[in-house]
Short mmCIF file of C-alpha atoms and ligand atoms in Angstrom, two decimals:
data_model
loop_
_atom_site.label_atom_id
_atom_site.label_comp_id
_atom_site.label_asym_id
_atom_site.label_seq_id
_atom_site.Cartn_x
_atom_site.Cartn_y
_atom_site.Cartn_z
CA UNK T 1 -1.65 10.54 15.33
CA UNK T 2 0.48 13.14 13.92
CA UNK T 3 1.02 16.27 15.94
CA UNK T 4 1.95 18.80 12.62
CA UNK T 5 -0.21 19.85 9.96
CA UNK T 6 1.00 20.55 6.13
CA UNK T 7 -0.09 23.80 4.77
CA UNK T 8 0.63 23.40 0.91
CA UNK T 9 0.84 26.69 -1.09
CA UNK T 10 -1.02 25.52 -4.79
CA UNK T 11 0.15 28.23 -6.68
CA UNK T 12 3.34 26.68 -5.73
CA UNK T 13 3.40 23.03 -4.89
CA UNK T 14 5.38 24.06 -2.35
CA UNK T 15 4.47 22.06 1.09
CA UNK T 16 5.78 22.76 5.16
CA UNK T 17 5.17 20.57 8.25
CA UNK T 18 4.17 23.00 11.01
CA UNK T 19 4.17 21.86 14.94
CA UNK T 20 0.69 21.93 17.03
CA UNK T 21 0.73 23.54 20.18
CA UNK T 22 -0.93 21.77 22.77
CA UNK T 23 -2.38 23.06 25.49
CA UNK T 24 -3.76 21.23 28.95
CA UNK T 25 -7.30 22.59 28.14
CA UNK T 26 -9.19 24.13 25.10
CA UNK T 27 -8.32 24.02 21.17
CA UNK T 28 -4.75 23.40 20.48
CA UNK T 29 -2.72 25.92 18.00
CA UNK T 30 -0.98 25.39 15.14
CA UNK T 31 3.14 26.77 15.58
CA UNK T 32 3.01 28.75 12.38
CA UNK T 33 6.32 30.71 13.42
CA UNK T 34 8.35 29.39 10.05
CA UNK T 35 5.94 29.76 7.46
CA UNK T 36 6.72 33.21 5.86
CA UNK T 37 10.77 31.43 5.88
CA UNK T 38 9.29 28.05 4.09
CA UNK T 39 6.61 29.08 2.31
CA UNK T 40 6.94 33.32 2.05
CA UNK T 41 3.29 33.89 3.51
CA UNK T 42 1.77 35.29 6.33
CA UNK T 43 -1.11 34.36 8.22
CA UNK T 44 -3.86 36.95 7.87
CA UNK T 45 -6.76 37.16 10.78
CA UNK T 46 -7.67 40.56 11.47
CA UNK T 47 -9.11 40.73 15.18
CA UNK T 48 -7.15 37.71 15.67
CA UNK T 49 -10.26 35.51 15.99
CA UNK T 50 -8.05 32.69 15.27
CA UNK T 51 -4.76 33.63 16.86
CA UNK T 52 -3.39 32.75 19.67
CA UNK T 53 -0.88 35.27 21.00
CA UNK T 54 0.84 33.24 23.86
CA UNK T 55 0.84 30.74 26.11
CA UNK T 56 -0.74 31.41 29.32
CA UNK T 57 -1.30 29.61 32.49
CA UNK T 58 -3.77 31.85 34.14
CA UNK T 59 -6.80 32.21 32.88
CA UNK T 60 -8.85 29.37 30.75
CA UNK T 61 -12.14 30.43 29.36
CA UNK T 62 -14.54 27.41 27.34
CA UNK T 63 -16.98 29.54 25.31
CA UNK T 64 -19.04 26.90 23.86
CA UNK T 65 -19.34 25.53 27.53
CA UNK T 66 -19.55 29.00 29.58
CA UNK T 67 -16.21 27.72 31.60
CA UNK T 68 -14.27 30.61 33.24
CA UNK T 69 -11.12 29.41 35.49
CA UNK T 70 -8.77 31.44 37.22
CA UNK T 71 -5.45 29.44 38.06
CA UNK T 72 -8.10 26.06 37.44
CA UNK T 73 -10.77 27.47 39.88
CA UNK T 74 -13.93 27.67 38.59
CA UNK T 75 -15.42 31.56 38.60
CA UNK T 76 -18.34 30.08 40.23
CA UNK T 77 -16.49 29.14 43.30
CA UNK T 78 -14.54 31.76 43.60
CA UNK T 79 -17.18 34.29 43.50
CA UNK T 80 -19.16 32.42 46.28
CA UNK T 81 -15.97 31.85 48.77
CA UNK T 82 -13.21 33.99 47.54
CA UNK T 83 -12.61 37.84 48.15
CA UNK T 84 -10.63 40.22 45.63
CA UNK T 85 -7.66 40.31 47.47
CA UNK T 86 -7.29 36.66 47.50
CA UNK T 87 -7.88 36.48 43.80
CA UNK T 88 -5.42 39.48 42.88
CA UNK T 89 -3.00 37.23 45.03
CA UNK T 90 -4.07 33.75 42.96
CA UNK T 91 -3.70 35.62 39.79
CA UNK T 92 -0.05 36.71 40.48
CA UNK T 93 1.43 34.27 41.73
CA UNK T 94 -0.59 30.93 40.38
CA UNK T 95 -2.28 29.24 43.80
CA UNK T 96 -4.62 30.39 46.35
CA UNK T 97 -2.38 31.66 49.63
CA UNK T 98 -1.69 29.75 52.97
CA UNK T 99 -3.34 32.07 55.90
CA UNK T 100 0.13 33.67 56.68
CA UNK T 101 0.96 33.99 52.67
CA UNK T 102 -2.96 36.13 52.71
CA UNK T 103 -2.25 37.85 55.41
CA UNK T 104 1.56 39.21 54.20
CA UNK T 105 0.21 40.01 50.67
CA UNK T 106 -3.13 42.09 51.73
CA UNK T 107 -0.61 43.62 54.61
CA UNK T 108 1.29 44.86 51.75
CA UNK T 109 -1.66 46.17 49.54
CA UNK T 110 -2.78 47.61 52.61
CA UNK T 111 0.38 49.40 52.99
CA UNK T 112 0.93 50.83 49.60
CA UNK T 113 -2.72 52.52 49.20
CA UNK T 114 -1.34 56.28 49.57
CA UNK T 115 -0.43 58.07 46.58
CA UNK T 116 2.20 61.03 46.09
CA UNK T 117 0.97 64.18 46.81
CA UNK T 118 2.22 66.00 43.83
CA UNK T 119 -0.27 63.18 41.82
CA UNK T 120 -2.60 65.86 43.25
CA UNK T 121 -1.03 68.66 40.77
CA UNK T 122 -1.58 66.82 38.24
CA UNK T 123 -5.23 65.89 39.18
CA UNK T 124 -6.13 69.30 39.53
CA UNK T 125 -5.16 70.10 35.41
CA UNK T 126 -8.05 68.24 34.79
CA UNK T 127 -11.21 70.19 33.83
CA UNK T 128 -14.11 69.16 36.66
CA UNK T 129 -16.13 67.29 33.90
CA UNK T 130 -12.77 65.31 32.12
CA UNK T 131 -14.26 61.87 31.67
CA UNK T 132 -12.77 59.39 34.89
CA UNK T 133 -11.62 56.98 32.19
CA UNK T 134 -9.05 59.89 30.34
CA UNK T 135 -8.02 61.43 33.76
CA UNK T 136 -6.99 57.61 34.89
CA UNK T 137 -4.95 57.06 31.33
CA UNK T 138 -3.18 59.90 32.24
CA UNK T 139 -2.88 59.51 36.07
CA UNK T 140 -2.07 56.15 36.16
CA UNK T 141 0.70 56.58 33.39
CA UNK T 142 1.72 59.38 35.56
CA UNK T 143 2.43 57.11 38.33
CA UNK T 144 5.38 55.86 36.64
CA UNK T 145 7.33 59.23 36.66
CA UNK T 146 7.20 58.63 40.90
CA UNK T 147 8.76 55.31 41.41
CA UNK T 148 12.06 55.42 39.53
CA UNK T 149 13.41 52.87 42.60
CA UNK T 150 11.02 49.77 41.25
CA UNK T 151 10.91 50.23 37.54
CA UNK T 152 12.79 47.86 35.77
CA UNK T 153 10.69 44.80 34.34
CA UNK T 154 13.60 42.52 34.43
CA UNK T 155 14.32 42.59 38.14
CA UNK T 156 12.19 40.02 40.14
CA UNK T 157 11.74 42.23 42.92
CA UNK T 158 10.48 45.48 40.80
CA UNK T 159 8.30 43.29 39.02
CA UNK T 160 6.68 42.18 42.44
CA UNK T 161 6.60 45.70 44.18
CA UNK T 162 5.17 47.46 41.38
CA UNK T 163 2.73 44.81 40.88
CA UNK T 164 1.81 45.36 44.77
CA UNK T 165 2.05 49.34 44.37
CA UNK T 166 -0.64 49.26 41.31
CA UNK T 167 -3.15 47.18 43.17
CA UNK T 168 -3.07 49.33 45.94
CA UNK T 169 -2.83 52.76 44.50
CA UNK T 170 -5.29 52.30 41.41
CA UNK T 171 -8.56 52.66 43.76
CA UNK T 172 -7.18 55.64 45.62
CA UNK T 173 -6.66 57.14 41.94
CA UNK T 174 -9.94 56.16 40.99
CA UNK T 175 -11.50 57.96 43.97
CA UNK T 176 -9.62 60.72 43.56
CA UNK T 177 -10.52 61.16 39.66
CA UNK T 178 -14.39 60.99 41.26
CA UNK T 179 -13.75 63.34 43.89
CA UNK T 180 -12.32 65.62 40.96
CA UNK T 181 -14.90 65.57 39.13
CA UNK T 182 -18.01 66.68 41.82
CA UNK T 183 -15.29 69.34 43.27
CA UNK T 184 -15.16 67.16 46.47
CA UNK T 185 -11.88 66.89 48.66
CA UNK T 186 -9.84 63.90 47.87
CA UNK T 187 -10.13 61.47 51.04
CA UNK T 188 -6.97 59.17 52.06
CA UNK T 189 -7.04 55.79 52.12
CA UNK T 190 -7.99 54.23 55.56
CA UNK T 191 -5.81 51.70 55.87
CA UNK T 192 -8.23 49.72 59.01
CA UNK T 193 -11.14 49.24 56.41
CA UNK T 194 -10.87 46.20 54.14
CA UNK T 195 -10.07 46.68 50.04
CA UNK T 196 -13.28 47.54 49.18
CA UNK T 197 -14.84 49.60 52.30
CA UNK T 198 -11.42 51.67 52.04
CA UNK T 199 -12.75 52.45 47.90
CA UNK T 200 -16.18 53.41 49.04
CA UNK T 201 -15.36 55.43 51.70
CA UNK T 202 -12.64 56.87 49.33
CA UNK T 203 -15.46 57.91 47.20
CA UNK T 204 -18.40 58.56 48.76
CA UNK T 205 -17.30 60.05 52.40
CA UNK T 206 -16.51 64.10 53.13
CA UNK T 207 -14.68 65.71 55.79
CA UNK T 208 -18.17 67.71 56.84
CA UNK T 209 -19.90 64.56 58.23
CA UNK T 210 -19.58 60.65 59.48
CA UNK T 211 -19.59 58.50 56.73
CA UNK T 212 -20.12 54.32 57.00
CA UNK T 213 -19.74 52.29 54.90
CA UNK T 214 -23.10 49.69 53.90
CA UNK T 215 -21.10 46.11 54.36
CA UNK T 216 -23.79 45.29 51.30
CA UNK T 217 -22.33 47.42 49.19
CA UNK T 218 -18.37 46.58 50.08
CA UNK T 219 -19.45 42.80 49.63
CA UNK T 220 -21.17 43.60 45.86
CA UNK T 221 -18.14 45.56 44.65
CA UNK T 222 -15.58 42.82 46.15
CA UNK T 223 -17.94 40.15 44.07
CA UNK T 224 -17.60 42.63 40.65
CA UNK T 225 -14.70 42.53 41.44
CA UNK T 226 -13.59 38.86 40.89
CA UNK T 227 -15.77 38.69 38.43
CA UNK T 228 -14.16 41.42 36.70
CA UNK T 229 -10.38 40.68 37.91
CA UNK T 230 -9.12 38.66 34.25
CA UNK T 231 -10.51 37.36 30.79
CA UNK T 232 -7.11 35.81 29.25
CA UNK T 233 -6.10 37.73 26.44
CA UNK T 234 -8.47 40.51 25.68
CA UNK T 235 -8.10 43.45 23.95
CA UNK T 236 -6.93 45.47 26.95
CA UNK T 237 -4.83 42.57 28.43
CA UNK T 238 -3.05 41.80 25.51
CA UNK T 239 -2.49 45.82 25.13
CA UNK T 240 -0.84 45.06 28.26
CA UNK T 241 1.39 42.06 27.31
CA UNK T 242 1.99 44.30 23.39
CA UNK T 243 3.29 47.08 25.68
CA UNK T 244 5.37 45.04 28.19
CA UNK T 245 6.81 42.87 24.90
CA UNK T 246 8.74 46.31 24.01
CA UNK T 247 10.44 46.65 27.66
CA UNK T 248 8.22 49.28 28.65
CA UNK T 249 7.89 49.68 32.62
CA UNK T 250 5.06 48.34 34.34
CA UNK T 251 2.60 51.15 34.83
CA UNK T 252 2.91 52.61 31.45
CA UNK T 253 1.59 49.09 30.65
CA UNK T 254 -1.19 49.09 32.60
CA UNK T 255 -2.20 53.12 31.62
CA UNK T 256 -1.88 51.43 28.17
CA UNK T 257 -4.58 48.66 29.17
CA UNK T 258 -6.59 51.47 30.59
CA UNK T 259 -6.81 53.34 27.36
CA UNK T 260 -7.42 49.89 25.62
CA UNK T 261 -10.77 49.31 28.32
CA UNK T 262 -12.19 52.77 27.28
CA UNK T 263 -14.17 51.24 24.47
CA UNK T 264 -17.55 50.28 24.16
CA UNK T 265 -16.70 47.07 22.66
CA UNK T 266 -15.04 46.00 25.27
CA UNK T 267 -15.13 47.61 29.42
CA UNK T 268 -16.80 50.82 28.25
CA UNK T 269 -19.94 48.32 27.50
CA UNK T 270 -21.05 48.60 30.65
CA UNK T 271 -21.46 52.40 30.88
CA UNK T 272 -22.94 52.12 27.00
CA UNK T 273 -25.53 49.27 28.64
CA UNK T 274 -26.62 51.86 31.14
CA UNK T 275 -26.96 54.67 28.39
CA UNK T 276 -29.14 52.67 26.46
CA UNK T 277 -31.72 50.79 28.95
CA UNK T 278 -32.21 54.69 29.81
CA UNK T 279 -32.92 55.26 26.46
CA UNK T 280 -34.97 52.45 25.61
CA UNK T 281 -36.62 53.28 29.30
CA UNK T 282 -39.54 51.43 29.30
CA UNK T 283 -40.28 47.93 28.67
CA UNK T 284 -43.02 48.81 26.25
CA UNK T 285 -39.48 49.87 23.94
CA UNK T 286 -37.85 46.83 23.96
CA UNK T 287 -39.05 45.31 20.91
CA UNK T 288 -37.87 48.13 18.80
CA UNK T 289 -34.68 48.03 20.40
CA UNK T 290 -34.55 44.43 19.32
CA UNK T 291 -35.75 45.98 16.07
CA UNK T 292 -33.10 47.97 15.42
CA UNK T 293 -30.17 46.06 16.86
CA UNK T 294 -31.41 43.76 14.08
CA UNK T 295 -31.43 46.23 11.15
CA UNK T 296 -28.16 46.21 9.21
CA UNK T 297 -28.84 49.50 8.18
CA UNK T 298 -28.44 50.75 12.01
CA UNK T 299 -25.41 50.99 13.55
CA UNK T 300 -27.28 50.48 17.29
CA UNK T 301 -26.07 46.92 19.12
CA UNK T 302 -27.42 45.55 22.34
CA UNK T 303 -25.01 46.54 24.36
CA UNK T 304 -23.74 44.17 26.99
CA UNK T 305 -25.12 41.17 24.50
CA UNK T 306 -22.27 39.19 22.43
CA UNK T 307 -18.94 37.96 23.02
CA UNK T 308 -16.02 36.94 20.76
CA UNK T 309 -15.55 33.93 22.77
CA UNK T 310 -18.75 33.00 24.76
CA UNK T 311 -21.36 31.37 22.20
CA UNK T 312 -22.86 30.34 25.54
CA UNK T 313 -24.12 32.28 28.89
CA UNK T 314 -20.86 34.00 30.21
CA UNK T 315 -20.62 32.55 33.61
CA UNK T 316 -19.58 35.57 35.39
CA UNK T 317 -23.02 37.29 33.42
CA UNK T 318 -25.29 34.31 35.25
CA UNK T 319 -23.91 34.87 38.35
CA UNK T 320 -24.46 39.35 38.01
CA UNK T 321 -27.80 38.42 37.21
CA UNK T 322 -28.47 36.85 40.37
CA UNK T 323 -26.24 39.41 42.54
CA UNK T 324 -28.44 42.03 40.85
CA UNK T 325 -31.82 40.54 42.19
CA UNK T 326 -30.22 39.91 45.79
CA UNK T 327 -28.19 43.48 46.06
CA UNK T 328 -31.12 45.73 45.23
CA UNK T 329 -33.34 43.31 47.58
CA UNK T 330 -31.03 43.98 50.27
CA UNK T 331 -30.30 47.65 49.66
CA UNK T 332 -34.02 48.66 49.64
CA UNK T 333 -34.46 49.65 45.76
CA UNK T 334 -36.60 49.42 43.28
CA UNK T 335 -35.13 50.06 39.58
CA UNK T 336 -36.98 50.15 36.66
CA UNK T 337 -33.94 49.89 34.67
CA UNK T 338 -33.62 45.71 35.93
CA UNK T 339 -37.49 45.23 34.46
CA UNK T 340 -36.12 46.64 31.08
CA UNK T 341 -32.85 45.14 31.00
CA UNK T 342 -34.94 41.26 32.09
CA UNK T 343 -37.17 42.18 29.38
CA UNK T 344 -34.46 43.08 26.10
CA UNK T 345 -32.71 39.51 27.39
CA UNK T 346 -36.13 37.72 27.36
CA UNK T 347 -36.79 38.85 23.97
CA UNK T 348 -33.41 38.82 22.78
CA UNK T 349 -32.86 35.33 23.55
CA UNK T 350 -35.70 33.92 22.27
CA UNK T 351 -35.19 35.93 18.87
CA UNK T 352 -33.69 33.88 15.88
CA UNK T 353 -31.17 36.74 15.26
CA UNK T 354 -29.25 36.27 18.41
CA UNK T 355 -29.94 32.35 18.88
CA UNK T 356 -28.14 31.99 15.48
CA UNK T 357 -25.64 34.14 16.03
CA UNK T 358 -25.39 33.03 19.74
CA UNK T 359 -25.45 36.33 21.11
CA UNK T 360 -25.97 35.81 25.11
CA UNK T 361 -26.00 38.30 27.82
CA UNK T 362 -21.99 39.26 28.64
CA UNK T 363 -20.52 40.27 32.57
CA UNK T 364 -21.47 44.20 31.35
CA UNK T 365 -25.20 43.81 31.14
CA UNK T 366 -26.63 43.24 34.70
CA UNK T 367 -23.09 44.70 36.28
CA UNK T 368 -24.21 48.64 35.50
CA UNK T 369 -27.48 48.22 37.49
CA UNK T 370 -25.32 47.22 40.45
CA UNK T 371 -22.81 49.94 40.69
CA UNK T 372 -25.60 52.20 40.36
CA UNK T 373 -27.70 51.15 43.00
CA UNK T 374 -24.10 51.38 44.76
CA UNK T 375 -24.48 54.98 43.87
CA UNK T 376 -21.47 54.91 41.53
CA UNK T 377 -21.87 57.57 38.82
CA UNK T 378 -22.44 55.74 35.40
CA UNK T 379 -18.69 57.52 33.78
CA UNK T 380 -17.34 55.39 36.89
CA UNK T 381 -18.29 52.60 35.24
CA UNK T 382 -15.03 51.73 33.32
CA UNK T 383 -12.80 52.81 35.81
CA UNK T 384 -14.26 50.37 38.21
CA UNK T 385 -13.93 47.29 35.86
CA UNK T 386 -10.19 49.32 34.87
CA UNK T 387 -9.66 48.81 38.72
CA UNK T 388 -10.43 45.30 38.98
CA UNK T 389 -8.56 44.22 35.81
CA UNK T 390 -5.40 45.98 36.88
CA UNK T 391 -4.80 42.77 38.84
CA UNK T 392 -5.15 40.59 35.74
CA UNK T 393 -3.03 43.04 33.52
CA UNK T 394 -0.30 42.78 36.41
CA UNK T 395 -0.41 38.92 36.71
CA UNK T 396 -0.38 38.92 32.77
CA UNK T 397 2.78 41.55 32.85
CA UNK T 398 4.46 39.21 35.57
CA UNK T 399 3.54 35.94 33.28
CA UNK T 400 5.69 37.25 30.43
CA UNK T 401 8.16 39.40 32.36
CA UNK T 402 9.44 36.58 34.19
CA UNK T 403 9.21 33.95 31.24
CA UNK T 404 13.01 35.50 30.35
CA UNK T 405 12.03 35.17 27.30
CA UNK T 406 9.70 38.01 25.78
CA UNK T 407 9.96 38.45 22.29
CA UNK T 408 8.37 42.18 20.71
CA UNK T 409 5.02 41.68 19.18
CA UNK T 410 5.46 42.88 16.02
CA UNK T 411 2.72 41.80 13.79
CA UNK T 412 2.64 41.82 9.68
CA UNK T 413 0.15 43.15 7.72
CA UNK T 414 -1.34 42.74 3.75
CA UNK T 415 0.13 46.14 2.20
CA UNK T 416 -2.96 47.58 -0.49
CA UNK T 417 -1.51 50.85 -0.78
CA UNK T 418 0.40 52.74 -3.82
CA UNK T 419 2.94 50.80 -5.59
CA UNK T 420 6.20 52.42 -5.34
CA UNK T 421 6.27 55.45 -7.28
CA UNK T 422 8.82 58.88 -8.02
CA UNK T 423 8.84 61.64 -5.53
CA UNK T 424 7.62 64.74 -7.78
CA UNK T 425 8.53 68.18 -6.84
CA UNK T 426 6.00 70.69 -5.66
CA UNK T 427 6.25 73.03 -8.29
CA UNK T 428 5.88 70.01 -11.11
CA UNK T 429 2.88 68.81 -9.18
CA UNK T 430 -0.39 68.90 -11.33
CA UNK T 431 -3.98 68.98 -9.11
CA UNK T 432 -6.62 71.30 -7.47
N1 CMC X 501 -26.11 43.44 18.98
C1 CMC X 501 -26.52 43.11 17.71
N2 CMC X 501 -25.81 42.32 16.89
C2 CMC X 501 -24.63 41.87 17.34
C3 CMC X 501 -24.15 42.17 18.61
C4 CMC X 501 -24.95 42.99 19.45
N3 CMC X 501 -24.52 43.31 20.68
N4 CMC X 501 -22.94 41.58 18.81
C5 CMC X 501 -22.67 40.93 17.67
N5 CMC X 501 -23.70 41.08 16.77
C6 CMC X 501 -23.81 40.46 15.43
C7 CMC X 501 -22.91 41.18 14.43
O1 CMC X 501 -23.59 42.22 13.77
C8 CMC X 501 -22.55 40.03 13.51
O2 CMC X 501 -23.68 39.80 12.68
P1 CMC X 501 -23.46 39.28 11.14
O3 CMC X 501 -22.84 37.92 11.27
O4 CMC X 501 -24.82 39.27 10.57
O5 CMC X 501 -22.55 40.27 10.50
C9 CMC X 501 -22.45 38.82 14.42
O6 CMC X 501 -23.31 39.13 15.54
C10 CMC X 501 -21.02 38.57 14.95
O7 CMC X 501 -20.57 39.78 15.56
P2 CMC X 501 -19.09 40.32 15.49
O8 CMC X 501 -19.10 41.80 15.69
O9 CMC X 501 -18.41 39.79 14.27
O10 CMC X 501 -18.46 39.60 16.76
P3 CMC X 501 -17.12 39.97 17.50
O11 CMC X 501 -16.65 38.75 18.16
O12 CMC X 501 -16.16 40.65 16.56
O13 CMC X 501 -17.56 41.07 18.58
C11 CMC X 501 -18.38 42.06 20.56
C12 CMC X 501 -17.81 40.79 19.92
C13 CMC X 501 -18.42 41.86 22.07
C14 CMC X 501 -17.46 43.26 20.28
C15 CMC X 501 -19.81 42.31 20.00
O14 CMC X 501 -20.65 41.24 20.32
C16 CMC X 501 -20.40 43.64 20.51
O15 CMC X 501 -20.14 44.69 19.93
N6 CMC X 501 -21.20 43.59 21.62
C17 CMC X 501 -21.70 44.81 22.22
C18 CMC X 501 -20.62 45.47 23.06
C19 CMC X 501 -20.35 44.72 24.36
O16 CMC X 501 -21.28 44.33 25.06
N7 CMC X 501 -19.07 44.56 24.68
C20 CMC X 501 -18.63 43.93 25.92
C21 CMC X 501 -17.98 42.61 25.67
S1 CMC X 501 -17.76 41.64 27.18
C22 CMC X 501 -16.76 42.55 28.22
C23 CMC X 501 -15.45 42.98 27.68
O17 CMC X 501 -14.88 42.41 26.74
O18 CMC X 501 -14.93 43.93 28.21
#
C-alpha cells in the first residue's frame, strides 16, 4: 500500500505525490509542506478542523471512542491512582517517576511556591473587582520581568527551572488574584501542606483565625486537576506552542495560553455553564433551554455540551459526573444546580439535535458544581482550569523547545480584500 497521496490541481493537470504522516495511534496526516512549491496552493481549513499542527508524544485523545491518554495512561487510571503532582511530572518529562524521581520533583515545586514581593505592586493596580482571569494574563506575564537568570528557551536547564518555577508559583498567583479581589491579605504558601491543601489554604484562610483545610476538598481539586492538566493541541495549548515557535520566553507563553483559556468556547465554559444553570434555575426551564439552544435564530448554546473532537462522552466529563455525586455527598450539600444540570443532559441527549450532531456533555459541565461546593467563587473558575493546564502548556513548551528544531508558525491565508489600487491624496479624495 502506498504511503503518499496525489492531489491533482484540474484547472491544471498538474499532479504532486505528498508523504503521509503516520502516527502510533489515531488518523494519520497527509505531509502537505511542498504543495504551494509544486502545485502554487494552499491548504485552506479555518479552525484547523483538519490540521494537524505537530507531532506530539504527550497527549492522545480518540473522540469517536472517548479515549484520553496522558504519556499512554488512560485518564481513567490516572484519575483513580494518580495525584497532580505526579501527572505535572509524567507530562514533562514522558513516564511516571521512580519514588526518589517523585519525591525530588514535588521537593522542587514545593520549593519554588513563593512569589516576589514586588508581584504584590503590581497586584495592587488592579481594581478590587478586575476579573481573576485578566489580573492572571497580566500577572503571570509579569512573572517573566523577575527571572532574567532562567529565561532562555534554548538552554536545557532554563527550560526545566522555569517549567518547575510556573507550576509552583501559578497557584500562589491565583490565590493572590482571589485575595485581591475580596480585599483579603494575600497568605504565603505553606510549604508542609501538599499541592492542593497549600492552594486552599492560600485562598480561603486569614490571619484573624485557624483555618484547616477539608482533605475532601484538597482530594476533589487534585482530581480536577488531572483531569484538567492537558488536551493535546487546543486552542490555548497551541497558543502556547504559536508563542514559543517565535523564541518567546517561557512565561510570556504561558500568560499567552492564559489569555487564549479566557473564552467561553473553550476554559471560560465552565464559568458560562454555571451562569446559565442559574439562569435556567429550575428544572421546570430546561426544555426551553433545549428550545433555544436549538433555534438558529438564538445565539444561546448549552454550555459545557459539544466538543471539536469528542463525538462521544468525554472521559474526563464521565468521570466529573460521578466526582460530583460523591463530593457533595461527602461535603454535606445539597445543590439544586446538579438536579438542573442532570436534567438539560437527560433531555439533551435524548434530543435528535444533539444525537445528530453528537453533542455530549464536555469536562466543563459537571466541573463548575464542584468548585462551587468547594466554595470557589464562579470568576475562579478559569483560573483554576488556567492553573491546572499550565502543566500541559509547560510540557507542550518543553516538547518543542527541546525538539532543536522549532520552526515559526506562520500560517497563510485566502486574501478577499481590495485589489491593489493608487494612493489618492486627501485633498483629491471625493466622499462624505
Ligand atoms: N449547543 C447547541 N448547539 C451546538 C453546541 C452547543 N453547545 N455546540 C455545537 N453546536 C452545534 C452548532 O450550532 C453546529 O450546528 P450546525 O451543524 O447545525 O451548524 C454543530 O453543533 C457543530 O458545532 P460547531 O460550532 O461547528 O463545532 P466546533 O467543533 O467548531 O465547536 C465547541 C466546539 C466546543 C466550541 C462548541 O461545541 C461549543 O461552543 N460548545 C459550548 C462551549 C463549551 O462548552 N466549550 C468547552 C469545550 S471543552 C473544554 C475546553 O475546550 O476548554
Amino acid at each position: 500500500m502506498s504511503n503518499s497521496v496525489e492531489i491533482t490541481d484540474k484547472r491544471t493537470g498538474k499532479s504532486t505525490e505528498m508523504p503521509i504522516i503516520s502516527g502510533l495511534l489515531g488518523d494519520p496526516g497527509i505531509d502537505i509542506g511542498k504543495l504551494n512549491k509544486e502545485l502554487g496552493l494552499f491548504t485552506y481549513d479555518p479552525g484547523f478542523v483538519s490540521t494537524c499542527s505537530t507531532k506530539s508524544a504527550i497527549t492522545f485523545i480518540d473522540g469517536d471512542a472517548g479515549v484520553l491518554l496522558y504519556r499512554g495512561y488512560p485518564i481513567e487510571q490516572l484519575a483513580q491512582h494518580s495525584s497532580f503532582i505526579e501527572v505535572a511530572y509524567l507530562l514533562i518529562n514522558g513516564d511516571l517517576p521512580s519514588p526518589a524521581q517523585f519525591r525530588e520533583f514535588e521537593h522542587h515545586v514545593t520549593n519554588h511556591t513563593m512569589i516576589h514581593e514586588s508581584l504584590k505592586l503590581f497586584m495592587n493596580g488592579f481594581h478590587y473587582n478586575a476579573h481573576p482571569m485578566a489580573m492572571m494574563v497580566g500577572i503571570a506575564g509579569s512573572l517573566a520581568a523577575f527571572y532574567h537568570d532562567s529565561l532562555d528557551p534554548e538552554n536545557p536547564e532554563h527550560r526545566m527551572i522555569t517549567a518547575i518555577r510556573l507550576i509552583a508559583k501559578i497557584p500562589t498567583l491565583a490565590a493572590a488574584c482571589y485575595k485581591h479581589s475580596v480585599g483579603q491579605p494575600y497568605v504565603y504558601p505553606k510549604n508542609d501542606l501538599d499541592y492542593c491543601s497549600r492552594f486552599l489554604d492560600m485562598m480561603f484562610s486569614v490571619p484573624a483565625e485557624p483555618y484547616h483545610v477539608n482533605p475532601i476538598a484538597a482530594k476533589a481539586l487534585d482530581l480536577l486537576f488531572i483531569l484538567h492538566a492537558d488536551h493535546e493541541q487546543n486552542a490555548s495549548t497551541s497558543t502556547v506552542r504559536l508563542v514559543g515557535s517565535t523564541g518567546a520566553n517561557p512565561i510570556a507563553c504561558i500568560a499567552a495560553g492564559i489569555a487564549a483559556l479566557w473564552g467561553p468556547a473553550h476554559g471560560g465554559a465552565n464559568e458560562a455553564v454555571l451562569k446559565m444553570l442559574n439562569e435556567i434555575g429550575d428544572k421546570s426551564q430546561v426544555a426551553r433551554a433545549v428550545a433555544r439552544a436549538k433555534d438558529k435564530n438564538d445565539n444561546f448554546r448549552l454550555m459545557g455540551f459539544g466538543h471539536r473532537v469528542y463525538k462521544n462522552f468525554d472521559p474526563r466529563a464521565k468521570i466529573i459526573r460521578e466526582m460530583c455525586y460523591k463530593v457533595l455527598n461527602e461535603l454535606g450539600i445539597h445543590d439544586p444546580l446538579l438536579e438542573v444540570a442532570m436534567a438539560l443532559e437527560d433531555v439533551a441527549l435524548k434530543d435528535d439535535y444533539f444525537i445528530e450532531r453528537k453533542l455530549y456533555p464536555n469536562v466543563d459541565f459537571y466541573s463548575g458544581i464542584i468548585y462551587k461546593a468547594l466554595k470557589i467563587p464562579v470568576e475562579m473558575f478559569t483560573v483554576m482550569f488556567a492553573l491546572a493546564r499550565t502543566a500541559g502548556w509547560i510540557a507542550h513548551w518543553l516538547e518543542q523547545n527541546g525538539s532543536g528544531d522549532v520552526k515559526i508558525g506562520r500560517p497563510r491565508q485566502i486574501y478577499v480584500g481590495a485589489p491593489s489600487r493608487d494612493y489618492v491624496a486627501l485633498a483629491d479624495r471625493s466622499g462624505p
